[in-house]
Amino acid sequence: DVKVTQSSRYLVKRTGEKVFLECVQDMDHENMFWYRQDPGLGLRLIYFSYDVKMKEKGDIPEGYSVSREKKERFSLILESASTNQTSMYLCASSLPPYRAGRNTIYFGEGSWLTVV
Amino acid sequence: AQSVTQLGSHVSVSEGALVLLRCNYSSSVPPYLFWYVQYPNQGLQLLLKYTSAATLVKGINGFEAEFKKSETSFHLTKPSAHMSDAAEYFCAVRGTFQGGSEKLVFGKGTKLTVNP
């Protein structure tokens, strides 16, 4: 089974802190994603990466950055956390379009971040 | 651009009753469509997907969905609801090709309550 692991399930951080959310997948997937989930808004894509050191902005990248130094690991960084970044963050991974078995995105269990 | 509209943010059914969750999509290319389920405090799990083969798609846990191009719909159904079906359900459509990846565009979700 594909496993996407988010290292922290629950975090409480202070305004202005730098926050790292880590995600690791064990299926050698090229694509990795960070989504944010808020009630009534569904899932919104923050950033994604289709290869090591490659990244693309999603729909709401402001206030976030990402890092992908190794294929299996994709980190989301909040440079200076703010209260409006309190949310559930979901990491996901998938195969690229040119590989068999594509079209399925696998999700981690989510990280609940509270910024106070 | 691709988009998804889920009709009804909350649906309540009795145990044993039909479950119908509505999803309409907009896509400028032949759509790939997905339904995901999220149980409380967990990530998203793929229920089923349509990728241009059979229009009636069967998924896990007794769910199925029918792709209707003329109606631009992909509604999710289950003949008989079970208490364990209580969860939030997300419809998604394959988004535009960006970089090396096809991202998913999600609806805002429908929370299903099953009453005993």
Coordinates of N, CA and C in Angstrom, one line a residue:
Chain A
D1 N 0.8 -1.2 0.0 CA 0.0 0.0 0.0 C 0.9 1.2 0.0
V2 N 0.4 2.2 -0.7 CA 1.1 3.5 -0.7 C 0.9 4.1 0.7
K3 N 2.0 4.7 1.1 CA 2.0 5.4 2.4 C 2.5 6.8 2.3
V4 N 1.7 7.8 2.7 CA 2.1 9.1 2.7 C 2.1 9.5 4.2
T5 N 3.2 9.9 4.7 CA 3.3 10.1 6.2 C 3.6 11.6 6.5
Q6 N 2.8 12.2 7.3 CA 3.0 13.6 7.7 C 3.5 13.5 9.2
S7 N 4.6 14.0 9.4 CA 5.3 13.8 10.7 C 4.6 14.3 11.9
S8 N 3.9 15.4 11.7 CA 3.2 16.1 12.9 C 1.7 16.1 12.6
R9 N 0.9 15.5 13.5 CA -0.5 15.5 13.3 C -1.1 16.8 13.9
Y10 N -0.6 17.3 15.0 CA -1.1 18.5 15.7 C 0.0 19.4 16.1
L11 N -0.1 20.6 15.7 CA 1.0 21.6 16.1 C 0.3 22.9 16.5
V12 N 0.9 23.5 17.5 CA 0.5 24.8 18.0 C 1.7 25.7 17.9
K13 N 1.6 26.8 17.1 CA 2.7 27.7 17.0 C 2.3 29.1 17.2
R14 N 3.3 30.0 17.5 CA 3.0 31.4 17.8 C 3.1 32.2 16.5
T15 N 2.4 33.3 16.5 CA 2.5 34.2 15.4 C 3.9 34.7 15.2
G16 N 4.3 34.6 13.9 CA 5.7 35.0 13.5 C 6.7 33.9 13.5
E17 N 6.4 32.8 14.1 CA 7.3 31.6 14.1 C 7.5 31.1 12.7
K18 N 8.6 30.5 12.4 CA 8.8 29.7 11.2 C 8.4 28.3 11.4
V19 N 7.5 27.8 10.5 CA 6.9 26.4 10.8 C 7.3 25.5 9.6
F20 N 7.7 24.3 9.9 CA 8.0 23.3 8.9 C 7.0 22.2 9.1
L21 N 6.4 21.8 7.9 CA 5.5 20.6 7.9 C 6.2 19.6 6.9
E22 N 6.4 18.4 7.5 CA 7.2 17.5 6.7 C 6.3 16.3 6.2
C23 N 6.6 15.9 5.0 CA 5.8 14.8 4.4 C 6.8 13.8 3.7
V24 N 6.5 12.6 3.9 CA 7.4 11.5 3.2 C 6.4 10.5 2.6
Q25 N 6.8 10.1 1.4 CA 6.0 9.0 0.7 C 7.0 7.9 0.3
D26 N 6.4 6.7 0.4 CA 7.3 5.5 0.2 C 7.1 4.8 -1.1
M27 N 6.5 5.4 -2.1 CA 6.1 4.7 -3.3 C 6.9 5.3 -4.5
D28 N 7.9 6.0 -4.3 CA 8.7 6.5 -5.4 C 7.9 7.3 -6.4
H29 N 7.0 8.1 -5.9 CA 6.1 9.0 -6.7 C 6.9 10.2 -7.1
E30 N 6.7 10.6 -8.4 CA 7.4 11.8 -8.8 C 6.6 13.1 -8.3
N31 N 5.3 13.0 -8.3 CA 4.5 14.2 -7.9 C 4.2 14.2 -6.4
M32 N 4.3 15.4 -5.8 CA 3.9 15.6 -4.4 C 3.2 16.9 -4.4
F33 N 2.3 17.0 -3.4 CA 1.4 18.2 -3.3 C 1.2 18.6 -1.9
W34 N 0.9 19.8 -1.7 CA 0.5 20.3 -0.4 C -0.9 21.1 -0.6
Y35 N -1.9 20.6 0.1 CA -3.2 21.2 0.1 C -3.5 21.8 1.5
R36 N -4.4 22.8 1.4 CA -4.9 23.3 2.7 C -6.4 23.0 2.7
Q37 N -7.0 22.6 3.8 CA -8.4 22.3 3.9 C -9.0 23.1 5.0
D38 N -10.1 23.9 4.6 CA -10.8 24.7 5.5 C -12.3 24.5 5.4
P39 N -13.1 24.5 6.5 CA -14.5 24.2 6.4 C -15.2 25.1 5.4
G40 N -16.0 24.5 4.5 CA -16.7 25.3 3.5 C -15.9 25.7 2.3
L41 N -14.6 25.5 2.3 CA -13.8 25.9 1.2 C -13.2 24.7 0.5
G42 N -13.3 23.5 1.1 CA -12.8 22.3 0.4 C -11.2 22.3 0.5
L43 N -10.6 21.7 -0.5 CA -9.2 21.6 -0.5 C -8.7 22.6 -1.6
R44 N -7.7 23.3 -1.2 CA -7.0 24.3 -2.1 C -5.5 24.0 -2.2
L45 N -5.0 24.0 -3.4 CA -3.7 23.6 -3.6 C -2.7 24.7 -3.3
I46 N -1.7 24.5 -2.5 CA -0.8 25.5 -2.1 C 0.4 25.5 -3.1
Y47 N 1.1 24.3 -3.1 CA 2.3 24.1 -4.0 C 2.3 22.7 -4.4
F48 N 2.9 22.4 -5.5 CA 3.2 21.0 -5.8 C 4.6 20.9 -6.5
S49 N 5.0 19.7 -6.6 CA 6.4 19.4 -7.1 C 6.3 18.2 -8.0
Y50 N 6.9 18.2 -9.2 CA 6.9 17.1 -10.0 C 8.3 16.4 -10.2
D51 N 9.2 16.9 -9.4 CA 10.5 16.3 -9.5 C 11.4 16.9 -8.4
V52 N 12.5 16.3 -8.0 CA 13.4 16.8 -7.0 C 13.8 18.3 -7.4
K53 N 13.7 19.1 -6.5 CA 14.1 20.5 -6.6 C 13.2 21.3 -7.6
M54 N 12.1 20.7 -8.1 CA 11.2 21.4 -8.9 C 9.9 21.7 -8.1
K55 N 9.4 22.9 -8.3 CA 8.1 23.3 -7.6 C 7.3 24.2 -8.5
E56 N 6.0 24.1 -8.3 CA 5.1 24.9 -9.0 C 4.1 25.5 -8.0
K57 N 3.7 26.8 -8.2 CA 2.7 27.4 -7.3 C 1.3 26.8 -7.7
G58 N 0.6 26.6 -6.6 CA -0.8 26.2 -6.8 C -1.7 27.5 -6.8
D59 N -2.9 27.3 -6.1 CA -3.9 28.4 -6.2 C -3.7 29.4 -5.0
I60 N -3.0 29.0 -3.9 CA -2.9 29.9 -2.8 C -1.5 29.8 -2.2
P61 N -0.4 30.2 -3.0 CA 0.9 30.1 -2.5 C 1.4 31.1 -1.5
E62 N 0.7 32.2 -1.4 CA 1.2 33.4 -0.6 C 1.3 33.0 0.8
G63 N 2.5 33.3 1.3 CA 2.8 33.1 2.7 C 3.4 31.7 3.0
Y64 N 3.6 30.9 1.9 CA 4.2 29.6 2.0 C 5.4 29.4 1.0
S65 N 6.2 28.5 1.4 CA 7.2 28.1 0.4 C 7.4 26.5 0.6
V66 N 8.1 25.9 -0.3 CA 8.3 24.5 -0.2 C 9.7 24.1 -0.5
S67 N 10.1 22.9 -0.1 CA 11.4 22.3 -0.4 C 11.3 20.9 -0.8
R68 N 12.0 20.5 -1.8 CA 12.0 19.1 -2.2 C 13.5 18.7 -2.6
E69 N 14.2 18.3 -1.6 CA 15.6 18.0 -1.8 C 15.8 16.5 -2.1
K70 N 14.9 15.7 -1.7 CA 14.9 14.3 -2.0 C 13.5 13.9 -2.6
K71 N 13.5 12.9 -3.4 CA 12.3 12.5 -4.1 C 11.1 12.1 -3.1
E72 N 11.5 11.5 -2.0 CA 10.4 11.0 -1.1 C 9.9 12.0 -0.1
R73 N 10.5 13.2 -0.1 CA 10.2 14.2 1.0 C 9.9 15.5 0.4
F74 N 8.8 16.1 0.9 CA 8.3 17.4 0.4 C 7.9 18.2 1.7
S75 N 8.5 19.3 1.9 CA 8.3 20.1 3.1 C 7.6 21.4 2.7
L76 N 6.6 21.7 3.6 CA 5.9 23.0 3.5 C 6.4 23.9 4.6
I77 N 6.8 25.2 4.2 CA 7.3 26.1 5.1 C 6.5 27.3 5.2
L78 N 6.2 27.7 6.4 CA 5.5 29.0 6.7 C 6.6 29.9 7.3
E79 N 7.0 30.8 6.5 CA 8.1 31.7 6.9 C 7.9 32.5 8.2
S80 N 6.6 33.0 8.3 CA 6.3 33.8 9.4 C 4.8 33.5 9.7
A81 N 4.5 32.5 10.5 CA 3.1 32.1 10.7 C 2.2 33.2 11.1
S82 N 1.0 33.1 10.6 CA -0.1 34.1 11.0 C -1.3 33.3 11.4
T83 N -2.2 34.0 12.1 CA -3.4 33.3 12.6 C -4.3 32.8 11.4
N84 N -4.3 33.5 10.3 CA -5.1 33.1 9.2 C -4.5 31.8 8.5
Q85 N -3.4 31.3 9.0 CA -2.9 30.1 8.4 C -3.2 28.9 9.3
T86 N -4.0 29.1 10.4 CA -4.6 28.1 11.2 C -5.5 27.2 10.3
S87 N -5.2 25.9 10.1 CA -5.9 25.1 9.1 C -5.4 23.7 9.3
M88 N -6.0 22.8 8.5 CA -5.6 21.4 8.3 C -4.8 21.4 7.0
Y89 N -3.6 20.8 7.0 CA -2.7 20.7 5.8 C -2.6 19.3 5.4
L90 N -2.8 19.0 4.2 CA -2.8 17.7 3.6 C -1.7 17.6 2.6
C91 N -0.9 16.6 2.8 CA 0.2 16.2 1.8 C -0.3 15.1 0.9
A92 N 0.1 15.1 -0.3 CA -0.3 14.0 -1.2 C 0.7 13.7 -2.2
S93 N 0.6 12.5 -2.8 CA 1.6 12.1 -3.9 C 0.9 11.4 -5.0
S94 N 1.5 11.3 -6.1 CA 1.0 10.6 -7.3 C 2.1 10.3 -8.3
L95 N 1.8 9.4 -9.2 CA 2.6 9.1 -10.3 C 2.4 10.2 -11.4
P96 N 3.4 10.5 -12.3 CA 3.2 11.5 -13.3 C 2.3 10.9 -14.4
P97 N 1.8 11.8 -15.3 CA 0.8 11.4 -16.3 C 1.3 10.4 -17.3
Y98 N 2.6 10.3 -17.5 CA 3.1 9.4 -18.5 C 3.4 8.0 -17.9
R99 N 3.0 7.7 -16.6 CA 3.3 6.4 -16.1 C 2.0 5.7 -15.8
A100 N 2.0 4.4 -16.0 CA 0.8 3.6 -15.7 C 0.5 3.7 -14.2
G101 N -0.8 3.6 -14.0 CA -1.3 3.7 -12.6 C -1.4 5.2 -12.1
R102 N -1.3 6.1 -13.1 CA -1.5 7.5 -12.7 C -2.9 7.8 -12.4
N103 N -3.2 9.0 -12.2 CA -4.6 9.6 -12.0 C -5.1 9.3 -10.6
T104 N -4.3 8.7 -9.7 CA -4.8 8.5 -8.3 C -3.8 9.3 -7.4
I105 N -4.4 10.2 -6.7 CA -3.6 10.9 -5.7 C -3.8 10.3 -4.3
Y106 N -2.7 10.0 -3.6 CA -2.7 9.4 -2.3 C -2.4 10.5 -1.3
F107 N -3.3 10.5 -0.2 CA -3.2 11.5 0.8 C -2.6 11.0 2.1
G108 N -1.9 11.9 2.8 CA -1.5 11.6 4.2 C -2.7 11.9 5.1
E109 N -2.5 11.7 6.4 CA -3.6 11.9 7.4 C -3.8 13.3 7.8
G110 N -3.0 14.2 7.4 CA -3.2 15.6 7.7 C -2.5 16.1 8.9
S111 N -2.2 17.4 8.9 CA -1.5 18.1 10.0 C -2.4 19.2 10.4
W112 N -2.8 19.2 11.6 CA -3.7 20.3 12.1 C -2.7 21.4 12.7
L113 N -2.7 22.5 12.1 CA -1.9 23.6 12.6 C -2.7 24.7 13.2
T114 N -2.4 25.1 14.5 CA -3.1 26.2 15.1 C -2.0 27.3 15.3
V115 N -2.3 28.5 14.9 CA -1.3 29.6 15.1 C -2.0 30.6 16.1
V116 N -1.3 30.8 17.2 CA -1.9 31.7 18.2 C -1.1 33.0 18.4
Chain B
A1 N -10.8 26.5 -17.7 CA -10.4 26.0 -16.4 C -11.4 25.0 -15.9
Q2 N -10.9 24.1 -15.1 CA -11.8 23.0 -14.6 C -12.3 23.5 -13.2
S3 N -13.6 23.1 -13.0 CA -14.2 23.3 -11.7 C -15.2 22.3 -11.3
V4 N -15.5 22.2 -10.0 CA -16.5 21.2 -9.5 C -17.4 21.9 -8.6
T5 N -18.7 21.6 -8.7 CA -19.7 22.1 -7.8 C -20.4 20.9 -7.1
Q6 N -20.3 20.9 -5.8 CA -21.1 19.9 -5.0 C -22.3 20.5 -4.5
L7 N -23.4 20.0 -4.8 CA -24.7 20.6 -4.4 C -25.1 20.0 -3.0
G8 N -25.1 20.9 -2.0 CA -25.4 20.5 -0.7 C -24.2 20.3 0.1
S9 N -24.0 21.2 1.1 CA -22.8 21.0 1.9 C -23.0 19.9 3.0
H10 N -24.3 19.7 3.3 CA -24.7 18.7 4.3 C -25.9 17.9 3.8
V11 N -25.7 16.5 3.9 CA -26.8 15.6 3.5 C -27.0 14.7 4.7
S12 N -28.3 14.5 5.0 CA -28.6 13.6 6.1 C -29.6 12.5 5.6
V13 N -29.3 11.3 5.9 CA -30.1 10.1 5.5 C -30.3 9.2 6.7
S14 N -31.3 8.4 6.6 CA -31.5 7.3 7.6 C -30.7 6.1 7.2
E15 N -30.3 5.3 8.2 CA -29.6 4.1 7.9 C -30.5 3.2 7.0
G16 N -29.9 2.6 6.0 CA -30.7 1.8 5.0 C -31.3 2.6 3.9
A17 N -31.3 3.9 3.9 CA -31.8 4.7 2.8 C -30.8 4.9 1.7
L18 N -31.3 5.3 0.6 CA -30.4 5.7 -0.5 C -29.6 6.9 -0.2
V19 N -28.3 6.8 -0.6 CA -27.4 7.9 -0.5 C -27.2 8.5 -1.9
L20 N -27.4 9.8 -2.0 CA -27.2 10.5 -3.3 C -26.4 11.8 -3.0
L21 N -25.2 11.8 -3.5 CA -24.4 13.1 -3.3 C -24.1 13.6 -4.7
R22 N -24.4 14.9 -4.9 CA -24.4 15.5 -6.3 C -23.1 16.2 -6.6
C23 N -22.7 16.0 -7.8 CA -21.5 16.7 -8.3 C -21.6 17.1 -9.7
N24 N -21.4 18.3 -10.0 CA -21.4 18.8 -11.4 C -20.0 19.4 -11.7
Y25 N -19.6 19.2 -12.9 CA -18.2 19.6 -13.2 C -18.2 20.5 -14.5
S26 N -17.1 21.2 -14.6 CA -16.9 22.0 -15.8 C -15.5 21.7 -16.2
S27 N -15.3 21.4 -17.5 CA -14.0 21.0 -17.9 C -13.8 21.3 -19.4
S28 N -12.7 21.9 -19.8 CA -12.5 22.2 -21.2 C -11.9 21.1 -22.0
V29 N -11.5 20.0 -21.3 CA -11.0 18.8 -21.9 C -11.8 17.6 -21.4
P30 N -11.7 16.5 -22.1 CA -12.4 15.3 -21.6 C -12.0 15.1 -20.1
P31 N -13.0 15.0 -19.2 CA -12.7 15.0 -17.8 C -12.3 13.7 -17.3
Y32 N -11.4 13.7 -16.3 CA -11.2 12.6 -15.4 C -11.9 13.0 -14.1
L33 N -12.7 12.2 -13.5 CA -13.4 12.6 -12.3 C -13.2 11.6 -11.2
F34 N -13.3 12.1 -10.0 CA -12.9 11.3 -8.8 C -13.9 11.7 -7.6
W35 N -14.1 10.7 -6.8 CA -14.8 10.9 -5.5 C -13.8 10.4 -4.4
Y36 N -13.6 11.3 -3.4 CA -12.8 10.9 -2.3 C -13.7 11.0 -1.0
V37 N -13.3 10.2 0.0 CA -14.0 10.2 1.3 C -13.0 10.6 2.4
Q38 N -13.5 11.3 3.3 CA -12.6 11.7 4.5 C -13.4 11.4 5.7
Y39 N -12.9 10.4 6.5 CA -13.5 10.1 7.8 C -12.9 11.1 8.8
P40 N -13.5 11.3 9.9 CA -13.1 12.2 10.9 C -11.6 12.1 11.3
N41 N -10.9 13.2 11.3 CA -9.5 13.2 11.7 C -8.6 12.3 10.8
Q42 N -9.0 12.1 9.6 CA -8.1 11.4 8.7 C -7.9 12.1 7.4
G43 N -7.0 11.6 6.6 CA -6.8 12.1 5.2 C -7.9 11.7 4.3
L44 N -7.7 11.9 3.0 CA -8.7 11.5 2.0 C -8.3 10.2 1.4
Q45 N -9.4 9.4 1.1 CA -9.2 8.1 0.6 C -10.0 8.0 -0.7
L46 N -9.4 7.5 -1.8 CA -10.1 7.4 -3.1 C -11.2 6.4 -3.0
L47 N -12.5 6.8 -3.4 CA -13.6 5.9 -3.5 C -13.7 5.3 -4.8
L48 N -13.6 6.2 -5.9 CA -13.7 5.7 -7.2 C -13.3 6.8 -8.2
K49 N -13.1 6.4 -9.4 CA -12.6 7.4 -10.4 C -13.2 7.0 -11.8
Y50 N -13.4 8.0 -12.6 CA -13.8 7.9 -14.0 C -12.7 8.4 -14.9
T51 N -12.2 7.5 -15.8 CA -11.1 8.0 -16.6 C -11.4 7.6 -18.1
S52 N -12.6 7.8 -18.5 CA -13.1 7.7 -19.9 C -13.4 6.2 -20.3
A53 N -13.5 5.3 -19.4 CA -13.9 4.0 -19.8 C -15.4 3.9 -19.6
A54 N -15.9 2.9 -18.8 CA -17.3 2.7 -18.5 C -17.9 3.9 -17.8
T55 N -19.1 4.3 -18.2 CA -19.7 5.5 -17.6 C -20.2 5.3 -16.2
L56 N -20.5 4.0 -15.9 CA -20.9 3.6 -14.5 C -19.7 3.1 -13.8
V57 N -19.3 3.7 -12.8 CA -18.0 3.3 -12.1 C -18.4 2.8 -10.7
K58 N -17.8 1.7 -10.4 CA -18.1 1.1 -9.0 C -16.8 1.3 -8.2
G59 N -17.1 1.7 -6.9 CA -16.0 1.9 -6.1 C -16.0 1.0 -4.8
I60 N -15.3 1.5 -3.8 CA -15.2 0.7 -2.6 C -16.4 1.0 -1.7
N61 N -16.7 0.1 -0.8 CA -17.7 0.2 0.2 C -19.1 0.3 -0.4
G62 N -19.4 -0.2 -1.6 CA -20.7 -0.2 -2.2 C -21.1 1.0 -2.9
F63 N -20.2 2.0 -3.0 CA -20.5 3.2 -3.7 C -20.3 3.0 -5.2
E64 N -21.1 3.8 -6.0 CA -20.9 3.9 -7.4 C -21.3 5.3 -7.9
A65 N -20.8 5.6 -9.1 CA -21.1 7.0 -9.7 C -21.3 6.8 -11.2
E66 N -22.1 7.6 -11.7 CA -22.4 7.6 -13.1 C -22.0 8.9 -13.8
F67 N -21.1 8.8 -14.8 CA -20.7 9.9 -15.6 C -21.8 10.2 -16.7
K68 N -22.3 11.4 -16.6 CA -23.3 11.8 -17.6 C -22.8 13.1 -18.3
K69 N -22.3 12.9 -19.5 CA -21.7 14.0 -20.2 C -22.7 15.1 -20.5
S70 N -23.9 14.7 -20.9 CA -24.9 15.7 -21.3 C -25.4 16.6 -20.1
E71 N -25.3 16.0 -18.9 CA -25.6 16.8 -17.7 C -24.4 17.3 -17.0
T72 N -23.3 17.1 -17.5 CA -22.0 17.4 -16.8 C -22.0 17.0 -15.4
S73 N -22.5 15.8 -15.1 CA -22.6 15.4 -13.7 C -21.9 14.1 -13.4
F74 N -21.6 13.9 -12.2 CA -20.9 12.7 -11.7 C -21.4 12.4 -10.3
H75 N -22.7 12.1 -10.1 CA -23.3 11.9 -8.8 C -22.8 10.6 -8.2
L76 N -22.7 10.6 -6.9 CA -22.3 9.4 -6.1 C -23.5 8.8 -5.5
T77 N -23.7 7.5 -5.6 CA -24.8 6.8 -4.9 C -24.4 5.6 -4.2
K78 N -25.2 5.2 -3.2 CA -25.1 4.0 -2.5 C -26.5 3.5 -2.2
P79 N -26.9 2.3 -2.5 CA -28.3 1.9 -2.3 C -28.8 2.0 -0.9
S80 N -27.9 1.6 0.0 CA -28.4 1.5 1.4 C -27.3 2.0 2.3
A81 N -27.6 3.1 3.0 CA -26.6 3.8 3.9 C -26.3 3.0 5.1
H82 N -25.1 3.0 5.5 CA -24.6 2.4 6.8 C -24.1 3.5 7.7
M83 N -24.2 3.2 9.0 CA -23.6 4.2 9.9 C -22.2 4.6 9.6
S84 N -21.4 3.6 9.2 CA -20.0 3.8 8.9 C -19.7 4.7 7.7
D85 N -20.8 5.0 7.0 CA -20.6 5.9 5.8 C -20.6 7.4 6.2
A86 N -20.9 7.7 7.4 CA -20.8 9.1 7.9 C -19.4 9.6 7.7
A87 N -19.3 10.6 6.9 CA -18.0 11.2 6.5 C -18.2 12.4 5.7
E88 N -17.1 13.0 5.2 CA -17.2 14.1 4.3 C -16.7 13.5 2.9
Y89 N -17.4 13.9 1.9 CA -17.1 13.4 0.5 C -16.8 14.5 -0.4
F90 N -15.7 14.3 -1.2 CA -15.2 15.3 -2.1 C -15.2 14.8 -3.5
C91 N -15.8 15.6 -4.4 CA -15.7 15.3 -5.8 C -14.5 16.1 -6.4
A92 N -13.8 15.6 -7.4 CA -12.7 16.3 -7.9 C -12.6 16.0 -9.4
V93 N -12.0 17.0 -10.1 CA -11.8 16.8 -11.6 C -10.4 17.1 -11.9
R94 N -9.9 16.4 -12.9 CA -8.5 16.6 -13.3 C -8.3 18.1 -13.8
G95 N -7.3 18.7 -13.2 CA -7.1 20.1 -13.6 C -6.2 20.2 -14.8
T96 N -5.8 21.4 -15.1 CA -4.9 21.7 -16.2 C -3.5 21.1 -16.0
F97 N -2.9 20.7 -17.0 CA -1.5 20.2 -17.0 C -0.6 21.3 -16.7
Q98 N 0.2 21.2 -15.7 CA 1.1 22.2 -15.3 C 2.4 21.6 -14.9
G99 N 3.4 22.1 -15.5 CA 4.7 21.5 -15.2 C 4.7 20.0 -15.6
G100 N 5.0 19.1 -14.7 CA 5.0 17.7 -15.1 C 3.8 17.0 -14.5
S101 N 2.8 17.7 -14.1 CA 1.7 17.1 -13.3 C 0.4 17.5 -13.7
E102 N -0.6 16.7 -13.5 CA -2.0 17.0 -13.6 C -2.6 17.1 -12.2
K103 N -2.9 18.3 -11.8 CA -3.4 18.4 -10.5 C -4.9 18.2 -10.4
L104 N -5.4 18.0 -9.3 CA -6.9 17.8 -9.1 C -7.5 19.1 -8.5
V105 N -8.7 19.4 -9.0 CA -9.5 20.5 -8.5 C -10.6 19.9 -7.7
F106 N -10.8 20.3 -6.5 CA -11.7 19.7 -5.6 C -13.0 20.6 -5.4
G107 N -14.1 19.9 -5.2 CA -15.3 20.6 -4.7 C -15.1 21.0 -3.2
K108 N -16.2 21.7 -2.7 CA -16.1 22.1 -1.3 C -16.5 21.0 -0.3
G109 N -16.9 19.9 -0.8 CA -17.2 18.8 0.1 C -18.7 18.8 0.5
T110 N -19.2 17.5 0.8 CA -20.5 17.3 1.3 C -20.4 16.4 2.5
K111 N -20.9 16.9 3.6 CA -20.8 16.1 4.9 C -22.1 15.2 5.0
L112 N -21.8 13.9 5.0 CA -22.9 13.0 5.1 C -23.2 12.5 6.5
T113 N -24.4 12.7 7.0 CA -24.8 12.2 8.3 C -25.7 11.0 8.1
V114 N -25.5 10.0 8.8 CA -26.4 8.8 8.8 C -27.1 8.6 10.1
N115 N -28.4 8.7 10.1 CA -29.2 8.6 11.4 C -29.7 7.2 11.6
P116 N -29.7 6.8 12.8 CA -30.1 5.4 13.1 C -31.6 5.2 13.0

